[in-house]
Amino acid sequence: MNMFKQLRNLWMPCATIFALTCFGNAFAQVSYQVTDLGVPKNDNYSMIMSVNDEGWSEIMAGNFLPGQGDSLSGVPLNGRALINVDGYYVDLGTLGGPNSWMNFGEINDFAQVVGDSETAVPDPNGEDICGFGTHLTCLPFLWQPFHMSALPTLGGNNGEASAINNLGQIVGMAENGAVDPSCQAGTINNRVQLPVLWENGNVHALPTVDHDPDGFAFWINDRGQAVGYSGNCSGPIHGILWENRTASALADLGTGGFAENINDEGQIVGTVGSADGTTQTGAIWQIVKGTGTTKLTTVLGLLPGDAAGLAFGNNNQGQVVGGEWNANFFWSHAFIWQNGVMTDLNTLFPASSNLFATFAAKINNRGQIGGMAIVCSGPHQGEMHAFLATPVKQSAGESIAQAAPNCLQSNFPAADAVNRLLKKSGPGGRFVR
């Protein structure tokens, strides 16, 4: 399944919007020079999932039905994993199947890339982990210039690699082949999925908490600290920190959460459900030095009009980026949080960029941000394009938020179409990447 598709299944849709931090213009923001990385030929969608400190980016690109590229419920028709190095695209290929992807995934500073790819072998259990509707086996990969190789699972048919640090340690998820007893009847992806660490070519299962059968490690920093979640097939999940292959749960507000990223300073970002269970929002935790414990330090608020959101990336300077979505489960605003202030990235993008950012995936230590944006006008209007935003010490002038305040509306289908899409996907799907 699409990585974003399952976010709506974690908590009930937003009935009320809560905010635990104040927004304003107290913090003097820089503006950004925005590079539209476009889409490959014959595609209508691309998104940066990771940007390293060289400014090289890992991109997932492909096609969605019109209006679905920016939906949490959108299902890709096809997809390829790419990298962009100084303006040049490299297609990473596949492991024998038609598609490769990286619903989470990373390029490190040595141009090593991880993600997941279909093979040519049908999944014997009918699973569809890569999420393209082909029901082919889906394997984690490591790409090193210029070769893609499969990473081992725990004995099951499928897995996904999420991140690789500069030491070559890789984290993600792998199946062990067992049927997950916590899955509801009719669940397609019904095998146990365990968080894993790949090191020196070997795969190691990471522990979960509270006897959870499933988990996923999403990110690992250069200190070997990893974060993600554990849970069951259809119930609540817990944010997790792994240190020395030992798991500890992250505090939440009583309704679950998960961790997406950790920097080298021990700052963790992700999302938590609100105390009343009506929505979810970005969150920040901090490892308390010398104690081996973590503390939930900040629960981010929401930009006006948004229903929910999550923090997805952070750098060693403590800058945090992510995205928010509206009540119809469409990504609506990319944000940056720094020095206690949340800012809509579109107020910092010049109108000339013609891109309205809906999701910011990662920010590197140079402050460069990668994500996805809607093209507001012209021959590519409505397409979702990968962007790379580089900070500059100058005014943006008129921002895209000012010049094209209705850019989002043209890409949102009617509410009844969204409701049909949500009913089709069903409420019981697994949270998978």
Coordinates of C-alpha atoms in Angstrom, one line a residue:
M1 CA 0.0 0.0 0.0
N2 CA 1.0 3.6 -0.5
M3 CA 2.9 4.8 2.6
F4 CA 0.5 7.7 3.2
K5 CA -2.6 5.7 2.6
Q6 CA -2.7 4.2 6.1
L7 CA -2.1 7.4 8.1
R8 CA -5.9 7.9 8.3
N9 CA -6.4 4.5 9.9
L10 CA -4.3 5.4 13.0
W11 CA -6.9 7.7 14.6
M12 CA -10.4 8.9 13.8
P13 CA -10.8 11.7 11.3
C14 CA -10.5 15.2 12.8
A15 CA -13.6 16.4 14.5
T16 CA -11.9 19.4 16.1
I17 CA -8.6 21.0 15.5
F18 CA -6.3 21.5 18.4
A19 CA -3.2 23.5 18.7
L20 CA -0.6 23.3 21.5
T21 CA 1.8 25.9 20.1
C22 CA 1.3 29.4 18.9
F23 CA 2.0 30.5 15.4
G24 CA 3.2 33.9 14.3
N25 CA 5.9 35.9 12.6
A26 CA 8.1 36.4 15.6
F27 CA 10.9 34.4 14.1
A28 CA 12.7 36.0 11.2
Q29 CA 12.6 33.4 8.4
V30 CA 14.8 33.1 5.4
S31 CA 13.3 32.5 2.0
Y32 CA 14.1 29.8 -0.4
Q33 CA 15.3 29.3 -3.9
V34 CA 13.1 26.6 -5.3
T35 CA 14.1 24.0 -7.9
D36 CA 11.3 22.2 -9.7
L37 CA 12.8 18.7 -10.4
G38 CA 9.8 17.9 -12.6
V39 CA 8.7 14.4 -13.5
P40 CA 10.2 11.8 -15.7
K41 CA 8.8 11.4 -19.2
N42 CA 5.2 9.9 -19.2
D43 CA 4.8 10.4 -15.4
N44 CA 2.6 12.8 -13.5
Y45 CA 4.1 12.4 -10.0
S46 CA 7.4 12.8 -8.3
M47 CA 8.5 13.4 -4.7
I48 CA 11.8 13.7 -2.9
M49 CA 11.9 11.3 0.0
S50 CA 15.5 12.0 1.1
V51 CA 18.1 14.7 0.5
N52 CA 21.7 14.2 1.7
D53 CA 24.2 16.8 2.8
E54 CA 25.6 17.0 -0.8
G55 CA 22.1 18.1 -2.0
W56 CA 21.6 14.8 -3.8
S57 CA 18.1 13.5 -3.6
E58 CA 16.2 10.2 -3.7
I59 CA 13.0 10.5 -5.6
M60 CA 9.9 8.3 -6.1
A61 CA 8.2 8.9 -9.4
G62 CA 5.3 7.4 -11.3
N63 CA 1.7 7.9 -12.2
F64 CA -1.5 8.3 -10.2
L65 CA -5.1 8.7 -11.5
P66 CA -5.9 12.4 -11.9
G67 CA -6.4 14.0 -8.5
Q68 CA -5.0 11.1 -6.5
G69 CA -1.3 12.0 -6.4
D70 CA -1.9 14.3 -3.4
S71 CA -4.3 12.0 -1.6
L72 CA -3.5 9.9 1.4
S73 CA -5.6 7.2 -0.3
G74 CA -4.0 7.4 -3.7
V75 CA -2.6 4.2 -5.1
P76 CA 0.3 4.4 -7.6
L77 CA -0.3 2.9 -11.0
N78 CA 3.4 2.5 -11.6
G79 CA 6.6 3.7 -9.9
R80 CA 10.3 4.0 -10.1
A81 CA 13.1 4.8 -7.7
L82 CA 15.4 7.5 -8.9
I83 CA 18.2 9.7 -7.6
N84 CA 19.0 13.3 -8.8
V85 CA 22.6 14.3 -8.6
D86 CA 23.3 17.9 -9.5
G87 CA 20.4 17.9 -12.0
Y88 CA 21.1 14.5 -13.5
Y89 CA 18.6 11.7 -13.0
V90 CA 19.6 8.1 -12.5
D91 CA 16.9 5.4 -12.7
L92 CA 17.8 2.8 -10.0
G93 CA 16.0 0.0 -11.9
T94 CA 14.2 -2.9 -10.2
L95 CA 14.9 -6.4 -8.8
G96 CA 13.2 -8.0 -11.9
G97 CA 9.6 -6.7 -11.5
P98 CA 8.0 -3.7 -13.2
N99 CA 8.2 -1.3 -10.3
S100 CA 10.5 0.1 -7.5
W101 CA 9.6 2.5 -4.8
M102 CA 10.6 4.1 -1.5
N103 CA 7.7 5.0 0.6
F104 CA 10.4 5.9 3.1
G105 CA 14.0 5.4 1.9
E106 CA 17.2 7.3 1.9
I107 CA 20.3 8.4 0.1
N108 CA 23.3 8.8 2.4
D109 CA 26.4 10.9 1.8
F110 CA 28.1 8.1 -0.1
A111 CA 25.2 7.8 -2.7
Q112 CA 24.1 4.5 -1.2
V113 CA 20.3 4.2 -1.6
V114 CA 17.7 2.0 0.0
G115 CA 14.1 1.3 -0.8
D116 CA 11.9 -1.6 -2.0
S117 CA 11.3 -3.2 -5.4
E118 CA 9.0 -5.8 -6.9
T119 CA 10.5 -9.0 -8.3
A120 CA 9.0 -11.0 -11.2
V121 CA 7.7 -13.7 -8.7
P122 CA 4.1 -13.6 -7.6
D123 CA 3.6 -13.5 -3.9
P124 CA 2.4 -17.1 -2.9
N125 CA 0.1 -15.6 -0.3
G126 CA -1.4 -13.0 -2.5
E127 CA 0.2 -10.1 -0.5
D128 CA 0.9 -6.8 -2.2
I129 CA 3.5 -5.1 0.0
C130 CA 4.9 -2.8 -2.7
G131 CA 1.4 -1.5 -3.3
F132 CA 1.0 -1.5 -7.0
G133 CA -1.8 -4.1 -7.3
T134 CA 0.5 -6.6 -9.0
H135 CA 0.7 -8.9 -6.0
L136 CA 4.4 -9.6 -6.8
T137 CA 6.9 -10.2 -4.0
C138 CA 8.4 -7.0 -2.7
L139 CA 12.0 -7.0 -1.4
P140 CA 14.2 -4.4 0.3
F141 CA 17.1 -3.2 -1.8
L142 CA 20.4 -1.6 -1.4
W143 CA 21.6 0.4 -4.4
Q144 CA 25.3 1.3 -4.8
P145 CA 26.6 2.9 -7.9
F146 CA 25.5 1.3 -10.1
H147 CA 23.9 -1.9 -8.9
M148 CA 20.8 -2.9 -7.0
S149 CA 20.9 -5.9 -4.7
A150 CA 18.2 -7.5 -2.6
L151 CA 18.5 -7.5 1.2
P152 CA 17.6 -10.7 3.2
T153 CA 14.3 -11.0 5.0
L154 CA 13.6 -13.0 8.2
G155 CA 12.4 -16.0 6.2
G156 CA 9.2 -14.4 4.8
N157 CA 8.6 -13.3 1.2
N158 CA 8.6 -9.5 1.6
G159 CA 10.4 -6.5 3.2
E160 CA 11.2 -2.9 2.8
A161 CA 14.3 -0.8 3.6
S162 CA 13.7 2.6 5.0
A163 CA 17.0 4.3 5.8
I164 CA 20.8 3.9 5.6
N165 CA 23.2 5.9 7.7
N166 CA 26.8 6.9 6.7
L167 CA 28.1 3.8 8.5
G168 CA 26.1 1.6 6.1
Q169 CA 23.6 0.4 8.7
I170 CA 20.2 -0.1 7.2
V171 CA 16.8 -0.3 8.9
G172 CA 13.3 -1.2 7.8
M173 CA 10.8 -4.1 7.9
A174 CA 11.0 -7.8 7.0
E175 CA 8.5 -10.6 7.2
N176 CA 9.2 -13.9 9.0
G177 CA 6.6 -15.9 7.1
A178 CA 4.2 -16.4 10.0
V179 CA 0.5 -15.4 9.8
D180 CA -0.2 -12.4 12.0
P181 CA -3.1 -13.4 14.4
S182 CA -3.9 -9.8 15.0
C183 CA -5.0 -9.2 11.4
Q184 CA -8.8 -9.1 10.6
A185 CA -10.3 -11.5 8.2
G186 CA -9.8 -10.4 4.6
T187 CA -6.6 -8.4 5.3
I188 CA -4.4 -8.8 2.2
N189 CA -1.1 -8.2 3.9
N190 CA -1.5 -10.6 6.8
R191 CA 2.0 -11.8 7.6
V192 CA 4.0 -10.7 10.6
Q193 CA 6.2 -7.7 9.8
L194 CA 9.1 -7.1 12.1
P195 CA 11.4 -4.1 12.5
V196 CA 14.9 -5.0 11.4
L197 CA 18.5 -3.9 11.2
W198 CA 20.8 -4.9 8.3
E199 CA 24.4 -4.8 9.2
N200 CA 27.4 -6.2 7.3
G201 CA 25.0 -8.0 5.0
N202 CA 23.1 -9.7 7.8
V203 CA 19.5 -9.1 9.0
H204 CA 18.7 -8.8 12.7
A205 CA 15.1 -8.6 14.1
L206 CA 14.6 -5.7 16.5
P207 CA 12.4 -6.1 19.5
T208 CA 9.0 -4.5 19.9
V209 CA 7.2 -3.4 23.1
D210 CA 4.1 -4.6 24.9
H211 CA 4.3 -8.0 23.1
D212 CA 3.4 -6.3 19.8
P213 CA 3.6 -8.7 16.9
D214 CA 4.6 -6.1 14.3
G215 CA 6.9 -3.1 13.9
F216 CA 8.8 -1.0 11.4
A217 CA 12.1 0.9 11.9
F218 CA 11.9 4.1 9.8
W219 CA 15.2 5.9 10.4
I220 CA 18.7 5.4 11.8
N221 CA 21.2 8.2 12.6
D222 CA 25.0 8.1 12.5
R223 CA 25.1 7.0 16.2
G224 CA 23.2 3.9 15.3
Q225 CA 20.1 5.0 17.1
A226 CA 16.9 4.0 15.2
V227 CA 13.2 5.0 15.5
G228 CA 9.9 3.7 14.2
Y229 CA 6.9 2.0 15.7
S230 CA 5.5 -1.3 17.0
G231 CA 1.9 -2.4 17.1
N232 CA -0.5 -4.9 15.7
C233 CA -2.2 -5.4 12.4
S234 CA -5.3 -3.3 13.1
G235 CA -4.8 -1.6 16.5
P236 CA -2.9 1.2 18.1
I237 CA 0.8 1.6 17.7
H238 CA 3.7 2.9 19.8
G239 CA 6.6 5.1 18.8
I240 CA 9.9 3.3 19.5
L241 CA 13.5 4.2 20.0
W242 CA 16.1 1.4 19.5
E243 CA 19.5 1.7 21.0
N244 CA 21.9 -1.2 21.0
R245 CA 19.0 -3.3 19.7
T246 CA 17.0 -2.5 22.8
A247 CA 13.5 -1.0 22.4
S248 CA 11.9 1.7 24.5
A249 CA 8.5 3.2 23.9
L250 CA 8.1 6.9 23.3
A251 CA 5.6 8.8 25.4
D252 CA 2.4 9.9 23.7
L253 CA -0.9 11.5 24.8
G254 CA -2.7 8.2 25.4
T255 CA -3.9 7.5 21.8
G256 CA -0.7 6.3 20.1
G257 CA 2.0 7.7 17.9
F258 CA 5.1 6.8 15.9
A259 CA 8.5 8.2 15.2
E260 CA 9.7 9.1 11.7
N261 CA 13.2 10.5 12.1
I262 CA 16.1 11.0 14.5
N263 CA 19.0 13.4 14.1
D264 CA 22.5 12.9 15.5
E265 CA 21.7 15.1 18.6
G266 CA 19.0 12.6 19.8
Q267 CA 16.0 14.7 18.7
I268 CA 13.2 12.5 17.4
V269 CA 10.3 13.7 15.3
G270 CA 7.0 12.0 14.3
T271 CA 3.3 12.2 15.2
V272 CA 1.0 11.6 18.1
G273 CA -2.7 11.3 18.4
S274 CA -4.6 14.0 20.3
A275 CA -5.6 13.2 23.9
D276 CA -9.3 13.0 22.8
G277 CA -8.5 10.8 19.8
T278 CA -9.9 13.1 17.2
T279 CA -6.8 14.0 15.3
Q280 CA -3.0 13.7 15.1
T281 CA -0.3 16.2 14.8
G282 CA 3.5 16.5 14.7
A283 CA 5.6 15.7 17.8
I284 CA 9.2 16.1 19.0
W285 CA 10.9 13.9 21.5
Q286 CA 14.4 14.3 23.0
I287 CA 16.8 11.6 24.3
V288 CA 17.8 12.7 27.8
K289 CA 21.6 12.5 27.8
G290 CA 23.0 10.0 30.3
T291 CA 19.7 8.5 31.2
G292 CA 18.8 6.3 28.3
T293 CA 15.3 7.8 28.4
T294 CA 13.3 10.1 26.1
K295 CA 10.9 13.0 26.8
L296 CA 8.0 14.3 24.7
T297 CA 9.1 17.9 24.5
T298 CA 6.7 19.5 21.9
V299 CA 3.4 18.7 20.4
L300 CA 3.1 20.8 17.3
G301 CA 0.0 22.7 16.4
L302 CA -1.7 22.9 13.0
L303 CA -1.8 25.5 10.4
P304 CA -5.2 27.2 9.9
G305 CA -7.7 25.0 8.1
D306 CA -5.7 21.8 8.4
A307 CA -7.1 18.7 10.0
A308 CA -4.0 16.7 11.0
G309 CA -0.3 16.4 10.3
L310 CA 3.0 14.8 11.1
A311 CA 6.7 15.8 11.4
F312 CA 8.7 13.8 9.0
G313 CA 12.3 15.0 9.0
N314 CA 14.8 17.0 11.1
N315 CA 18.4 18.0 10.9
N316 CA 21.2 18.5 13.4
Q317 CA 20.3 22.1 13.9
G318 CA 16.9 21.2 15.2
Q319 CA 14.9 22.3 12.2
V320 CA 11.8 20.1 11.6
V321 CA 9.8 19.7 8.5
G322 CA 6.6 17.8 7.6
G323 CA 3.2 18.0 6.1
E324 CA -0.5 18.4 7.0
W325 CA -3.7 17.3 5.4
N326 CA -7.3 18.5 5.2
A327 CA -10.5 16.8 6.3
N328 CA -10.8 15.0 3.0
F329 CA -7.3 13.4 3.5
F330 CA -5.5 15.4 0.9
W331 CA -2.0 16.8 1.7
S332 CA -2.4 20.6 2.0
H333 CA 0.6 22.4 3.5
A334 CA 4.3 21.6 3.9
F335 CA 5.8 23.3 7.0
I336 CA 9.0 24.1 8.8
W337 CA 9.2 24.3 12.5
Q338 CA 12.2 26.1 14.1
N339 CA 12.8 28.0 17.3
G340 CA 9.3 27.2 18.5
V341 CA 7.6 28.7 15.4
M342 CA 5.6 26.8 12.8
T343 CA 5.6 28.3 9.3
D344 CA 3.8 27.3 6.1
L345 CA 6.6 26.8 3.6
N346 CA 4.5 28.4 0.9
T347 CA 4.9 31.8 2.6
L348 CA 8.7 31.4 2.0
F349 CA 8.5 30.2 -1.6
P350 CA 8.6 32.9 -4.3
A351 CA 5.6 33.2 -6.6
S352 CA 7.9 32.6 -9.5
S353 CA 8.4 29.0 -8.4
N354 CA 4.8 28.1 -9.5
L355 CA 4.9 25.3 -6.9
F356 CA 2.6 25.0 -3.9
A357 CA 4.4 22.7 -1.4
T358 CA 2.1 20.1 0.2
F359 CA 4.7 17.9 1.9
A360 CA 8.2 18.4 3.1
A361 CA 9.9 15.1 3.6
K362 CA 13.5 15.9 4.7
I363 CA 15.8 18.7 5.6
N364 CA 19.6 18.3 5.4
N365 CA 22.2 19.9 7.6
R366 CA 22.6 22.7 5.0
G367 CA 18.9 23.6 5.5
Q368 CA 17.9 22.3 2.0
I369 CA 14.4 20.8 2.0
G370 CA 12.9 18.2 -0.3
G371 CA 9.3 17.1 -0.8
M372 CA 6.4 17.4 -3.2
A373 CA 4.4 20.3 -4.5
I374 CA 1.4 21.0 -6.9
V375 CA 2.2 22.9 -10.1
C376 CA -0.2 25.8 -9.9
S377 CA -0.4 26.9 -13.6
G378 CA 0.8 26.2 -17.1
P379 CA 1.0 23.0 -19.1
H380 CA 1.8 20.8 -16.1
Q381 CA -0.9 22.3 -13.8
G382 CA -2.2 19.9 -11.2
E383 CA 0.8 17.5 -11.5
M384 CA 2.8 16.7 -8.4
H385 CA 6.5 17.6 -8.7
A386 CA 9.5 17.0 -6.5
F387 CA 11.1 20.2 -5.3
L388 CA 14.4 21.1 -3.7
A389 CA 14.3 24.3 -1.7
T390 CA 17.6 26.0 -0.8
P391 CA 17.7 28.7 1.9
V392 CA 18.7 32.2 0.7
K393 CA 19.2 35.4 2.8
Q394 CA 16.8 37.6 0.8
S395 CA 13.2 38.3 0.7
A396 CA 10.9 36.1 -1.3
G397 CA 8.9 39.0 -2.5
E398 CA 5.4 37.9 -3.3
S399 CA 5.1 34.4 -2.1
I400 CA 3.3 31.5 -3.8
A401 CA 0.9 31.5 -0.9
Q402 CA -0.1 35.1 -1.8
A403 CA 0.0 34.7 -5.6
A404 CA -1.9 31.4 -5.8
P405 CA -4.0 31.0 -2.7
N406 CA -6.5 28.7 -4.6
C407 CA -3.8 26.5 -6.1
L408 CA -4.8 23.5 -3.9
Q409 CA -8.5 23.7 -4.7
S410 CA -8.1 22.7 -8.3
N411 CA -6.5 19.4 -7.3
F412 CA -9.1 18.3 -4.8
P413 CA -11.8 16.1 -6.2
A414 CA -15.4 16.4 -5.0
A415 CA -16.1 15.2 -1.6
D416 CA -18.3 12.3 -2.8
A417 CA -15.5 11.0 -5.0
V418 CA -13.2 11.1 -2.0
N419 CA -15.7 9.2 0.1
R420 CA -16.0 6.5 -2.5
L421 CA -12.2 6.2 -2.6
L422 CA -12.0 5.8 1.2
K423 CA -14.8 3.2 1.2
K424 CA -13.0 1.2 -1.4
S425 CA -9.8 1.1 0.5
G426 CA -11.6 0.2 3.7
P427 CA -10.8 1.1 7.3
G428 CA -8.9 -2.1 8.3
G429 CA -5.8 -1.8 6.2
R430 CA -2.4 -2.2 7.7
F431 CA 0.0 0.7 8.4
V432 CA 2.8 -0.2 6.1
R433 CA 5.4 1.7 4.2

